[in-house]
Amino acid sequence: RHGEYHYDTISAFIKSLRGSDADAALLYCAVMIDAGEDPLFIARRMVIFASEDIGNADPNALQLAVAAFQAVERIGMPEGRIILGQLVTYLSSAPKSNASYLAIDAALGLVRTGVEFTIPMHIRNAPTQLMKNEGYGAGYKYPHDFPGHTVAQQYLPDELVNSVFYRPTEQGDEKTFRDYLHGLRP
């Protein structure tokens, strides 16, 4: 629970999950449980892992991780070990992708450079008549009114029109997302 061994163990745990080695991940989880580590710390790390390392390759991983966190929080120990063990085996076995993690960091990186851009008028909110008169929302095409619920329309600002942040992989469900998005991009 304290010192360098604490950090070495959690590092080995996360890297074992990432490497799809359920047995190693279970071992390091057991070491943490036996040492008295807060089970919510372990569960919290797996919630982060589900989004950071699995992402859209298996979108259910995040829901399952959050549910496991809540279950451990409500049930407590020693029964919480069963929930943690189930989540460890699921996350270890799930396909992996960090594309969403890389995408948000790329978008944040661009924003933090101070780049200036203007939100296109057609996707701006127009709650007042004055804003409507100024052209806010004018020409917006509501995707649900079109076949396939998609429509060719510019959403990125003119200054960033060729920016691509999300690059889906071919892992798990993300391959379906990749194929869908590639079909929409010009």
mmCIF file with all atom_site columns, N, CA, C and O in Angstrom, residues 8-58:
data_model
loop_
_atom_site.group_PDB
_atom_site.id
_atom_site.type_symbol
_atom_site.label_atom_id
_atom_site.label_alt_id
_atom_site.label_comp_id
_atom_site.label_asym_id
_atom_site.label_entity_id
_atom_site.label_seq_id
_atom_site.pdbx_PDB_ins_code
_atom_site.Cartn_x
_atom_site.Cartn_y
_atom_site.Cartn_z
_atom_site.occupancy
_atom_site.B_iso_or_equiv
_atom_site.pdbx_formal_charge
_atom_site.auth_seq_id
_atom_site.auth_comp_id
_atom_site.auth_asym_id
_atom_site.auth_atom_id
_atom_site.pdbx_PDB_model_num
ATOM 1   N N  . ASP A 1 8  ? 4.901   -0.037  -8.308  1.00 0.00 ? 8  ASP A N  1
ATOM 2   C CA . ASP A 1 8  ? 5.328   -1.135  -9.178  1.00 0.00 ? 8  ASP A CA 1
ATOM 3   C C  . ASP A 1 8  ? 4.181   -2.111  -9.412  1.00 0.00 ? 8  ASP A C  1
ATOM 4   O O  . ASP A 1 8  ? 3.981   -2.610  -10.525 1.00 0.00 ? 8  ASP A O  1
ATOM 5   N N  . THR A 1 9  ? 3.419   -2.385  -8.367  1.00 0.00 ? 9  THR A N  1
ATOM 6   C CA . THR A 1 9  ? 2.326   -3.352  -8.476  1.00 0.00 ? 9  THR A CA 1
ATOM 7   C C  . THR A 1 9  ? 1.206   -2.821  -9.352  1.00 0.00 ? 9  THR A C  1
ATOM 8   O O  . THR A 1 9  ? 0.710   -3.539  -10.233 1.00 0.00 ? 9  THR A O  1
ATOM 9   N N  . ILE A 1 10 ? 0.805   -1.569  -9.141  1.00 0.00 ? 10 ILE A N  1
ATOM 10  C CA . ILE A 1 10 ? -0.280  -1.027  -9.975  1.00 0.00 ? 10 ILE A CA 1
ATOM 11  C C  . ILE A 1 10 ? 0.189   -0.908  -11.423 1.00 0.00 ? 10 ILE A C  1
ATOM 12  O O  . ILE A 1 10 ? -0.583  -1.158  -12.359 1.00 0.00 ? 10 ILE A O  1
ATOM 13  N N  . SER A 1 11 ? 1.459   -0.587  -11.633 1.00 0.00 ? 11 SER A N  1
ATOM 14  C CA . SER A 1 11 ? 1.997   -0.521  -12.990 1.00 0.00 ? 11 SER A CA 1
ATOM 15  C C  . SER A 1 11 ? 1.962   -1.896  -13.654 1.00 0.00 ? 11 SER A C  1
ATOM 16  O O  . SER A 1 11 ? 1.530   -2.037  -14.804 1.00 0.00 ? 11 SER A O  1
ATOM 17  N N  . ALA A 1 12 ? 2.404   -2.907  -12.925 1.00 0.00 ? 12 ALA A N  1
ATOM 18  C CA . ALA A 1 12 ? 2.381   -4.274  -13.467 1.00 0.00 ? 12 ALA A CA 1
ATOM 19  C C  . ALA A 1 12 ? 0.955   -4.722  -13.747 1.00 0.00 ? 12 ALA A C  1
ATOM 20  O O  . ALA A 1 12 ? 0.684   -5.400  -14.749 1.00 0.00 ? 12 ALA A O  1
ATOM 21  N N  . PHE A 1 13 ? 0.023   -4.328  -12.886 1.00 0.00 ? 13 PHE A N  1
ATOM 22  C CA . PHE A 1 13 ? -1.390  -4.668  -13.046 1.00 0.00 ? 13 PHE A CA 1
ATOM 23  C C  . PHE A 1 13 ? -1.939  -4.081  -14.345 1.00 0.00 ? 13 PHE A C  1
ATOM 24  O O  . PHE A 1 13 ? -2.495  -4.799  -15.184 1.00 0.00 ? 13 PHE A O  1
ATOM 25  N N  . ILE A 1 14 ? -1.753  -2.779  -14.530 1.00 0.00 ? 14 ILE A N  1
ATOM 26  C CA . ILE A 1 14 ? -2.283  -2.104  -15.721 1.00 0.00 ? 14 ILE A CA 1
ATOM 27  C C  . ILE A 1 14 ? -1.611  -2.646  -16.984 1.00 0.00 ? 14 ILE A C  1
ATOM 28  O O  . ILE A 1 14 ? -2.273  -2.911  -17.989 1.00 0.00 ? 14 ILE A O  1
ATOM 29  N N  . LYS A 1 15 ? -0.313  -2.847  -16.933 1.00 0.00 ? 15 LYS A N  1
ATOM 30  C CA . LYS A 1 15 ? 0.395   -3.350  -18.116 1.00 0.00 ? 15 LYS A CA 1
ATOM 31  C C  . LYS A 1 15 ? -0.008  -4.782  -18.452 1.00 0.00 ? 15 LYS A C  1
ATOM 32  O O  . LYS A 1 15 ? -0.046  -5.162  -19.625 1.00 0.00 ? 15 LYS A O  1
ATOM 33  N N  . SER A 1 16 ? -0.350  -5.555  -17.441 1.00 0.00 ? 16 SER A N  1
ATOM 34  C CA . SER A 1 16 ? -0.834  -6.922  -17.689 1.00 0.00 ? 16 SER A CA 1
ATOM 35  C C  . SER A 1 16 ? -2.221  -6.896  -18.322 1.00 0.00 ? 16 SER A C  1
ATOM 36  O O  . SER A 1 16 ? -2.512  -7.683  -19.233 1.00 0.00 ? 16 SER A O  1
ATOM 37  N N  . LEU A 1 17 ? -3.082  -5.996  -17.851 1.00 0.00 ? 17 LEU A N  1
ATOM 38  C CA . LEU A 1 17 ? -4.391  -5.822  -18.489 1.00 0.00 ? 17 LEU A CA 1
ATOM 39  C C  . LEU A 1 17 ? -4.212  -5.422  -19.950 1.00 0.00 ? 17 LEU A C  1
ATOM 40  O O  . LEU A 1 17 ? -4.842  -5.989  -20.844 1.00 0.00 ? 17 LEU A O  1
ATOM 41  N N  . ARG A 1 18 ? -3.340  -4.441  -20.171 1.00 0.00 ? 18 ARG A N  1
ATOM 42  C CA . ARG A 1 18 ? -3.094  -3.930  -21.522 1.00 0.00 ? 18 ARG A CA 1
ATOM 43  C C  . ARG A 1 18 ? -2.548  -5.030  -22.428 1.00 0.00 ? 18 ARG A C  1
ATOM 44  O O  . ARG A 1 18 ? -2.858  -5.093  -23.613 1.00 0.00 ? 18 ARG A O  1
ATOM 45  N N  . GLY A 1 19 ? -1.732  -5.906  -21.861 1.00 0.00 ? 19 GLY A N  1
ATOM 46  C CA . GLY A 1 19 ? -1.142  -6.999  -22.630 1.00 0.00 ? 19 GLY A CA 1
ATOM 47  C C  . GLY A 1 19 ? -2.022  -8.226  -22.741 1.00 0.00 ? 19 GLY A C  1
ATOM 48  O O  . GLY A 1 19 ? -1.592  -9.260  -23.241 1.00 0.00 ? 19 GLY A O  1
ATOM 49  N N  . SER A 1 20 ? -3.255  -8.132  -22.262 1.00 0.00 ? 20 SER A N  1
ATOM 50  C CA . SER A 1 20 ? -4.239  -9.221  -22.335 1.00 0.00 ? 20 SER A CA 1
ATOM 51  C C  . SER A 1 20 ? -3.788  -10.480 -21.598 1.00 0.00 ? 20 SER A C  1
ATOM 52  O O  . SER A 1 20 ? -4.111  -11.596 -21.997 1.00 0.00 ? 20 SER A O  1
ATOM 53  N N  . ASP A 1 21 ? -3.049  -10.299 -20.505 1.00 0.00 ? 21 ASP A N  1
ATOM 54  C CA . ASP A 1 21 ? -2.620  -11.432 -19.696 1.00 0.00 ? 21 ASP A CA 1
ATOM 55  C C  . ASP A 1 21 ? -3.474  -11.466 -18.426 1.00 0.00 ? 21 ASP A C  1
ATOM 56  O O  . ASP A 1 21 ? -3.135  -10.859 -17.403 1.00 0.00 ? 21 ASP A O  1
ATOM 57  N N  . ALA A 1 22 ? -4.579  -12.179 -18.512 1.00 0.00 ? 22 ALA A N  1
ATOM 58  C CA . ALA A 1 22 ? -5.529  -12.231 -17.393 1.00 0.00 ? 22 ALA A CA 1
ATOM 59  C C  . ALA A 1 22 ? -4.897  -12.836 -16.146 1.00 0.00 ? 22 ALA A C  1
ATOM 60  O O  . ALA A 1 22 ? -5.174  -12.378 -15.025 1.00 0.00 ? 22 ALA A O  1
ATOM 61  N N  . ASP A 1 23 ? -4.062  -13.833 -16.305 1.00 0.00 ? 23 ASP A N  1
ATOM 62  C CA . ASP A 1 23 ? -3.456  -14.483 -15.143 1.00 0.00 ? 23 ASP A CA 1
ATOM 63  C C  . ASP A 1 23 ? -2.537  -13.532 -14.384 1.00 0.00 ? 23 ASP A C  1
ATOM 64  O O  . ASP A 1 23 ? -2.592  -13.449 -13.156 1.00 0.00 ? 23 ASP A O  1
ATOM 65  N N  . ALA A 1 24 ? -1.693  -12.808 -15.111 1.00 0.00 ? 24 ALA A N  1
ATOM 66  C CA . ALA A 1 24 ? -0.802  -11.846 -14.453 1.00 0.00 ? 24 ALA A CA 1
ATOM 67  C C  . ALA A 1 24 ? -1.612  -10.726 -13.808 1.00 0.00 ? 24 ALA A C  1
ATOM 68  O O  . ALA A 1 24 ? -1.333  -10.318 -12.676 1.00 0.00 ? 24 ALA A O  1
ATOM 69  N N  . ALA A 1 25 ? -2.629  -10.242 -14.509 1.00 0.00 ? 25 ALA A N  1
ATOM 70  C CA . ALA A 1 25 ? -3.460  -9.170  -13.952 1.00 0.00 ? 25 ALA A CA 1
ATOM 71  C C  . ALA A 1 25 ? -4.171  -9.635  -12.682 1.00 0.00 ? 25 ALA A C  1
ATOM 72  O O  . ALA A 1 25 ? -4.263  -8.893  -11.698 1.00 0.00 ? 25 ALA A O  1
ATOM 73  N N  . LEU A 1 26 ? -4.664  -10.871 -12.679 1.00 0.00 ? 26 LEU A N  1
ATOM 74  C CA . LEU A 1 26 ? -5.297  -11.420 -11.474 1.00 0.00 ? 26 LEU A CA 1
ATOM 75  C C  . LEU A 1 26 ? -4.296  -11.531 -10.321 1.00 0.00 ? 26 LEU A C  1
ATOM 76  O O  . LEU A 1 26 ? -4.630  -11.223 -9.173  1.00 0.00 ? 26 LEU A O  1
ATOM 77  N N  . LEU A 1 27 ? -3.080  -11.933 -10.630 1.00 0.00 ? 27 LEU A N  1
ATOM 78  C CA . LEU A 1 27 ? -2.054  -12.036 -9.596  1.00 0.00 ? 27 LEU A CA 1
ATOM 79  C C  . LEU A 1 27 ? -1.806  -10.677 -8.948  1.00 0.00 ? 27 LEU A C  1
ATOM 80  O O  . LEU A 1 27 ? -1.810  -10.557 -7.719  1.00 0.00 ? 27 LEU A O  1
ATOM 81  N N  . TYR A 1 28 ? -1.597  -9.642  -9.767  1.00 0.00 ? 28 TYR A N  1
ATOM 82  C CA . TYR A 1 28 ? -1.305  -8.318  -9.212  1.00 0.00 ? 28 TYR A CA 1
ATOM 83  C C  . TYR A 1 28 ? -2.521  -7.726  -8.501  1.00 0.00 ? 28 TYR A C  1
ATOM 84  O O  . TYR A 1 28 ? -2.379  -7.031  -7.494  1.00 0.00 ? 28 TYR A O  1
ATOM 85  N N  . CYS A 1 29 ? -3.704  -8.044  -8.976  1.00 0.00 ? 29 CYS A N  1
ATOM 86  C CA . CYS A 1 29 ? -4.918  -7.620  -8.279  1.00 0.00 ? 29 CYS A CA 1
ATOM 87  C C  . CYS A 1 29 ? -4.973  -8.289  -6.908  1.00 0.00 ? 29 CYS A C  1
ATOM 88  O O  . CYS A 1 29 ? -5.266  -7.632  -5.893  1.00 0.00 ? 29 CYS A O  1
ATOM 89  N N  . ALA A 1 30 ? -4.664  -9.567  -6.865  1.00 0.00 ? 30 ALA A N  1
ATOM 90  C CA . ALA A 1 30 ? -4.664  -10.308 -5.596  1.00 0.00 ? 30 ALA A CA 1
ATOM 91  C C  . ALA A 1 30 ? -3.616  -9.755  -4.632  1.00 0.00 ? 30 ALA A C  1
ATOM 92  O O  . ALA A 1 30 ? -3.870  -9.639  -3.427  1.00 0.00 ? 30 ALA A O  1
ATOM 93  N N  . VAL A 1 31 ? -2.446  -9.399  -5.151  1.00 0.00 ? 31 VAL A N  1
ATOM 94  C CA . VAL A 1 31 ? -1.397  -8.803  -4.310  1.00 0.00 ? 31 VAL A CA 1
ATOM 95  C C  . VAL A 1 31 ? -1.926  -7.516  -3.674  1.00 0.00 ? 31 VAL A C  1
ATOM 96  O O  . VAL A 1 31 ? -1.755  -7.283  -2.470  1.00 0.00 ? 31 VAL A O  1
ATOM 97  N N  . MET A 1 32 ? -2.591  -6.685  -4.480  1.00 0.00 ? 32 MET A N  1
ATOM 98  C CA . MET A 1 32 ? -3.120  -5.422  -3.948  1.00 0.00 ? 32 MET A CA 1
ATOM 99  C C  . MET A 1 32 ? -4.208  -5.667  -2.910  1.00 0.00 ? 32 MET A C  1
ATOM 100 O O  . MET A 1 32 ? -4.237  -5.017  -1.860  1.00 0.00 ? 32 MET A O  1
ATOM 101 N N  . ILE A 1 33 ? -5.103  -6.596  -3.201  1.00 0.00 ? 33 ILE A N  1
ATOM 102 C CA . ILE A 1 33 ? -6.182  -6.903  -2.246  1.00 0.00 ? 33 ILE A CA 1
ATOM 103 C C  . ILE A 1 33 ? -5.588  -7.404  -0.936  1.00 0.00 ? 33 ILE A C  1
ATOM 104 O O  . ILE A 1 33 ? -5.945  -6.939  0.150   1.00 0.00 ? 33 ILE A O  1
ATOM 105 N N  . ASP A 1 34 ? -4.662  -8.339  -1.034  1.00 0.00 ? 34 ASP A N  1
ATOM 106 C CA . ASP A 1 34 ? -4.063  -8.938  0.160   1.00 0.00 ? 34 ASP A CA 1
ATOM 107 C C  . ASP A 1 34 ? -3.275  -7.913  0.978   1.00 0.00 ? 34 ASP A C  1
ATOM 108 O O  . ASP A 1 34 ? -3.220  -7.997  2.203   1.00 0.00 ? 34 ASP A O  1
ATOM 109 N N  . ALA A 1 35 ? -2.691  -6.920  0.306   1.00 0.00 ? 35 ALA A N  1
ATOM 110 C CA . ALA A 1 35 ? -1.916  -5.884  0.995   1.00 0.00 ? 35 ALA A CA 1
ATOM 111 C C  . ALA A 1 35 ? -2.809  -4.837  1.649   1.00 0.00 ? 35 ALA A C  1
ATOM 112 O O  . ALA A 1 35 ? -2.324  -3.954  2.344   1.00 0.00 ? 35 ALA A O  1
ATOM 113 N N  . GLY A 1 36 ? -4.121  -4.931  1.402   1.00 0.00 ? 36 GLY A N  1
ATOM 114 C CA . GLY A 1 36 ? -5.047  -3.972  2.002   1.00 0.00 ? 36 GLY A CA 1
ATOM 115 C C  . GLY A 1 36 ? -5.295  -2.734  1.164   1.00 0.00 ? 36 GLY A C  1
ATOM 116 O O  . GLY A 1 36 ? -5.792  -1.724  1.674   1.00 0.00 ? 36 GLY A O  1
ATOM 117 N N  . GLU A 1 37 ? -4.943  -2.804  -0.118  1.00 0.00 ? 37 GLU A N  1
ATOM 118 C CA . GLU A 1 37 ? -5.211  -1.665  -1.008  1.00 0.00 ? 37 GLU A CA 1
ATOM 119 C C  . GLU A 1 37 ? -6.706  -1.381  -1.018  1.00 0.00 ? 37 GLU A C  1
ATOM 120 O O  . GLU A 1 37 ? -7.526  -2.301  -0.950  1.00 0.00 ? 37 GLU A O  1
ATOM 121 N N  . ASP A 1 38 ? -7.046  -0.126  -1.086  1.00 0.00 ? 38 ASP A N  1
ATOM 122 C CA . ASP A 1 38 ? -8.452  0.270   -1.175  1.00 0.00 ? 38 ASP A CA 1
ATOM 123 C C  . ASP A 1 38 ? -9.035  -0.341  -2.449  1.00 0.00 ? 38 ASP A C  1
ATOM 124 O O  . ASP A 1 38 ? -8.561  -0.050  -3.555  1.00 0.00 ? 38 ASP A O  1
ATOM 125 N N  . PRO A 1 39 ? -10.053 -1.193  -2.332  1.00 0.00 ? 39 PRO A N  1
ATOM 126 C CA . PRO A 1 39 ? -10.614 -1.831  -3.528  1.00 0.00 ? 39 PRO A CA 1
ATOM 127 C C  . PRO A 1 39 ? -11.197 -0.808  -4.511  1.00 0.00 ? 39 PRO A C  1
ATOM 128 O O  . PRO A 1 39 ? -11.238 -1.065  -5.714  1.00 0.00 ? 39 PRO A O  1
ATOM 129 N N  . LEU A 1 40 ? -11.596 0.350   -4.014  1.00 0.00 ? 40 LEU A N  1
ATOM 130 C CA . LEU A 1 40 ? -12.109 1.391   -4.919  1.00 0.00 ? 40 LEU A CA 1
ATOM 131 C C  . LEU A 1 40 ? -10.979 1.993   -5.751  1.00 0.00 ? 40 LEU A C  1
ATOM 132 O O  . LEU A 1 40 ? -11.209 2.430   -6.876  1.00 0.00 ? 40 LEU A O  1
ATOM 133 N N  . PHE A 1 41 ? -9.767  2.019   -5.208  1.00 0.00 ? 41 PHE A N  1
ATOM 134 C CA . PHE A 1 41 ? -8.614  2.462   -5.988  1.00 0.00 ? 41 PHE A CA 1
ATOM 135 C C  . PHE A 1 41 ? -8.409  1.509   -7.165  1.00 0.00 ? 41 PHE A C  1
ATOM 136 O O  . PHE A 1 41 ? -8.213  1.941   -8.301  1.00 0.00 ? 41 PHE A O  1
ATOM 137 N N  . ILE A 1 42 ? -8.472  0.213   -6.889  1.00 0.00 ? 42 ILE A N  1
ATOM 138 C CA . ILE A 1 42 ? -8.294  -0.796  -7.938  1.00 0.00 ? 42 ILE A CA 1
ATOM 139 C C  . ILE A 1 42 ? -9.404  -0.656  -8.987  1.00 0.00 ? 42 ILE A C  1
ATOM 140 O O  . ILE A 1 42 ? -9.149  -0.624  -10.194 1.00 0.00 ? 42 ILE A O  1
ATOM 141 N N  . ALA A 1 43 ? -10.633 -0.530  -8.524  1.00 0.00 ? 43 ALA A N  1
ATOM 142 C CA . ALA A 1 43 ? -11.778 -0.401  -9.440  1.00 0.00 ? 43 ALA A CA 1
ATOM 143 C C  . ALA A 1 43 ? -11.686 0.891   -10.248 1.00 0.00 ? 43 ALA A C  1
ATOM 144 O O  . ALA A 1 43 ? -11.972 0.893   -11.459 1.00 0.00 ? 43 ALA A O  1
ATOM 145 N N  . ARG A 1 44 ? -11.283 1.971   -9.597  1.00 0.00 ? 44 ARG A N  1
ATOM 146 C CA . ARG A 1 44 ? -11.157 3.270   -10.284 1.00 0.00 ? 44 ARG A CA 1
ATOM 147 C C  . ARG A 1 44 ? -10.118 3.176   -11.406 1.00 0.00 ? 44 ARG A C  1
ATOM 148 O O  . ARG A 1 44 ? -10.327 3.672   -12.512 1.00 0.00 ? 44 ARG A O  1
ATOM 149 N N  . ARG A 1 45 ? -9.011  2.506   -11.131 1.00 0.00 ? 45 ARG A N  1
ATOM 150 C CA . ARG A 1 45 ? -7.978  2.346   -12.152 1.00 0.00 ? 45 ARG A CA 1
ATOM 151 C C  . ARG A 1 45 ? -8.507  1.536   -13.345 1.00 0.00 ? 45 ARG A C  1
ATOM 152 O O  . ARG A 1 45 ? -8.153  1.791   -14.490 1.00 0.00 ? 45 ARG A O  1
ATOM 153 N N  . MET A 1 46 ? -9.379  0.574   -13.067 1.00 0.00 ? 46 MET A N  1
ATOM 154 C CA . MET A 1 46 ? -9.936  -0.217  -14.164 1.00 0.00 ? 46 MET A CA 1
ATOM 155 C C  . MET A 1 46 ? -10.969 0.570   -14.962 1.00 0.00 ? 46 MET A C  1
ATOM 156 O O  . MET A 1 46 ? -11.123 0.342   -16.170 1.00 0.00 ? 46 MET A O  1
ATOM 157 N N  . VAL A 1 47 ? -11.669 1.504   -14.329 1.00 0.00 ? 47 VAL A N  1
ATOM 158 C CA . VAL A 1 47 ? -12.586 2.380   -15.073 1.00 0.00 ? 47 VAL A CA 1
ATOM 159 C C  . VAL A 1 47 ? -11.774 3.216   -16.062 1.00 0.00 ? 47 VAL A C  1
ATOM 160 O O  . VAL A 1 47 ? -12.126 3.328   -17.250 1.00 0.00 ? 47 VAL A O  1
ATOM 161 N N  . ILE A 1 48 ? -10.683 3.790   -15.589 1.00 0.00 ? 48 ILE A N  1
ATOM 162 C CA . ILE A 1 48 ? -9.816  4.577   -16.470 1.00 0.00 ? 48 ILE A CA 1
ATOM 163 C C  . ILE A 1 48 ? -9.275  3.699   -17.590 1.00 0.00 ? 48 ILE A C  1
ATOM 164 O O  . ILE A 1 48 ? -9.299  4.083   -18.765 1.00 0.00 ? 48 ILE A O  1
ATOM 165 N N  . PHE A 1 49 ? -8.806  2.510   -17.241 1.00 0.00 ? 49 PHE A N  1
ATOM 166 C CA . PHE A 1 49 ? -8.257  1.581   -18.217 1.00 0.00 ? 49 PHE A CA 1
ATOM 167 C C  . PHE A 1 49 ? -9.279  1.248   -19.308 1.00 0.00 ? 49 PHE A C  1
ATOM 168 O O  . PHE A 1 49 ? -8.945  1.187   -20.498 1.00 0.00 ? 49 PHE A O  1
ATOM 169 N N  . ALA A 1 50 ? -10.520 1.021   -18.906 1.00 0.00 ? 50 ALA A N  1
ATOM 170 C CA . ALA A 1 50 ? -11.561 0.639   -19.865 1.00 0.00 ? 50 ALA A CA 1
ATOM 171 C C  . ALA A 1 50 ? -11.727 1.685   -20.958 1.00 0.00 ? 50 ALA A C  1
ATOM 172 O O  . ALA A 1 50 ? -11.950 1.341   -22.120 1.00 0.00 ? 50 ALA A O  1
ATOM 173 N N  . SER A 1 51 ? -11.589 2.950   -20.592 1.00 0.00 ? 51 SER A N  1
ATOM 174 C CA . SER A 1 51 ? -11.713 4.005   -21.586 1.00 0.00 ? 51 SER A CA 1
ATOM 175 C C  . SER A 1 51 ? -10.398 4.264   -22.309 1.00 0.00 ? 51 SER A C  1
ATOM 176 O O  . SER A 1 51 ? -10.360 4.389   -23.530 1.00 0.00 ? 51 SER A O  1
ATOM 177 N N  . GLU A 1 52 ? -9.310  4.312   -21.561 1.00 0.00 ? 52 GLU A N  1
ATOM 178 C CA . GLU A 1 52 ? -8.007  4.653   -22.133 1.00 0.00 ? 52 GLU A CA 1
ATOM 179 C C  . GLU A 1 52 ? -7.441  3.566   -23.035 1.00 0.00 ? 52 GLU A C  1
ATOM 180 O O  . GLU A 1 52 ? -6.877  3.866   -24.091 1.00 0.00 ? 52 GLU A O  1
ATOM 181 N N  . ASP A 1 53 ? -7.583  2.322   -22.648 1.00 0.00 ? 53 ASP A N  1
ATOM 182 C CA . ASP A 1 53 ? -6.904  1.235   -23.358 1.00 0.00 ? 53 ASP A CA 1
ATOM 183 C C  . ASP A 1 53 ? -7.816  0.318   -24.164 1.00 0.00 ? 53 ASP A C  1
ATOM 184 O O  . ASP A 1 53 ? -7.336  -0.420  -25.014 1.00 0.00 ? 53 ASP A O  1
ATOM 185 N N  . ILE A 1 54 ? -9.108  0.346   -23.880 1.00 0.00 ? 54 ILE A N  1
ATOM 186 C CA . ILE A 1 54 ? -10.055 -0.486  -24.634 1.00 0.00 ? 54 ILE A CA 1
ATOM 187 C C  . ILE A 1 54 ? -10.915 0.396   -25.524 1.00 0.00 ? 54 ILE A C  1
ATOM 188 O O  . ILE A 1 54 ? -11.094 0.120   -26.694 1.00 0.00 ? 54 ILE A O  1
ATOM 189 N N  . GLY A 1 55 ? -11.431 1.461   -24.961 1.00 0.00 ? 55 GLY A N  1
ATOM 190 C CA . GLY A 1 55 ? -12.178 2.440   -25.750 1.00 0.00 ? 55 GLY A CA 1
ATOM 191 C C  . GLY A 1 55 ? -13.289 1.843   -26.572 1.00 0.00 ? 55 GLY A C  1
ATOM 192 O O  . GLY A 1 55 ? -14.042 0.979   -26.112 1.00 0.00 ? 55 GLY A O  1
ATOM 193 N N  . ASN A 1 56 ? -13.355 2.267   -27.819 1.00 0.00 ? 56 ASN A N  1
ATOM 194 C CA . ASN A 1 56 ? -14.432 1.831   -28.707 1.00 0.00 ? 56 ASN A CA 1
ATOM 195 C C  . ASN A 1 56 ? -14.197 0.460   -29.325 1.00 0.00 ? 56 ASN A C  1
ATOM 196 O O  . ASN A 1 56 ? -15.049 -0.024  -30.065 1.00 0.00 ? 56 ASN A O  1
ATOM 197 N N  . ALA A 1 57 ? -13.067 -0.167  -29.005 1.00 0.00 ? 57 ALA A N  1
ATOM 198 C CA . ALA A 1 57 ? -12.886 -1.554  -29.461 1.00 0.00 ? 57 ALA A CA 1
ATOM 199 C C  . ALA A 1 57 ? -13.921 -2.438  -28.769 1.00 0.00 ? 57 ALA A C  1
ATOM 200 O O  . ALA A 1 57 ? -14.359 -3.436  -29.325 1.00 0.00 ? 57 ALA A O  1
ATOM 201 N N  . ASP A 1 58 ? -14.317 -2.054  -27.553 1.00 0.00 ? 58 ASP A N  1
ATOM 202 C CA . ASP A 1 58 ? -15.393 -2.730  -26.821 1.00 0.00 ? 58 ASP A CA 1
ATOM 203 C C  . ASP A 1 58 ? -16.057 -1.685  -25.923 1.00 0.00 ? 58 ASP A C  1
ATOM 204 O O  . ASP A 1 58 ? -15.693 -1.522  -24.765 1.00 0.00 ? 58 ASP A O  1
#
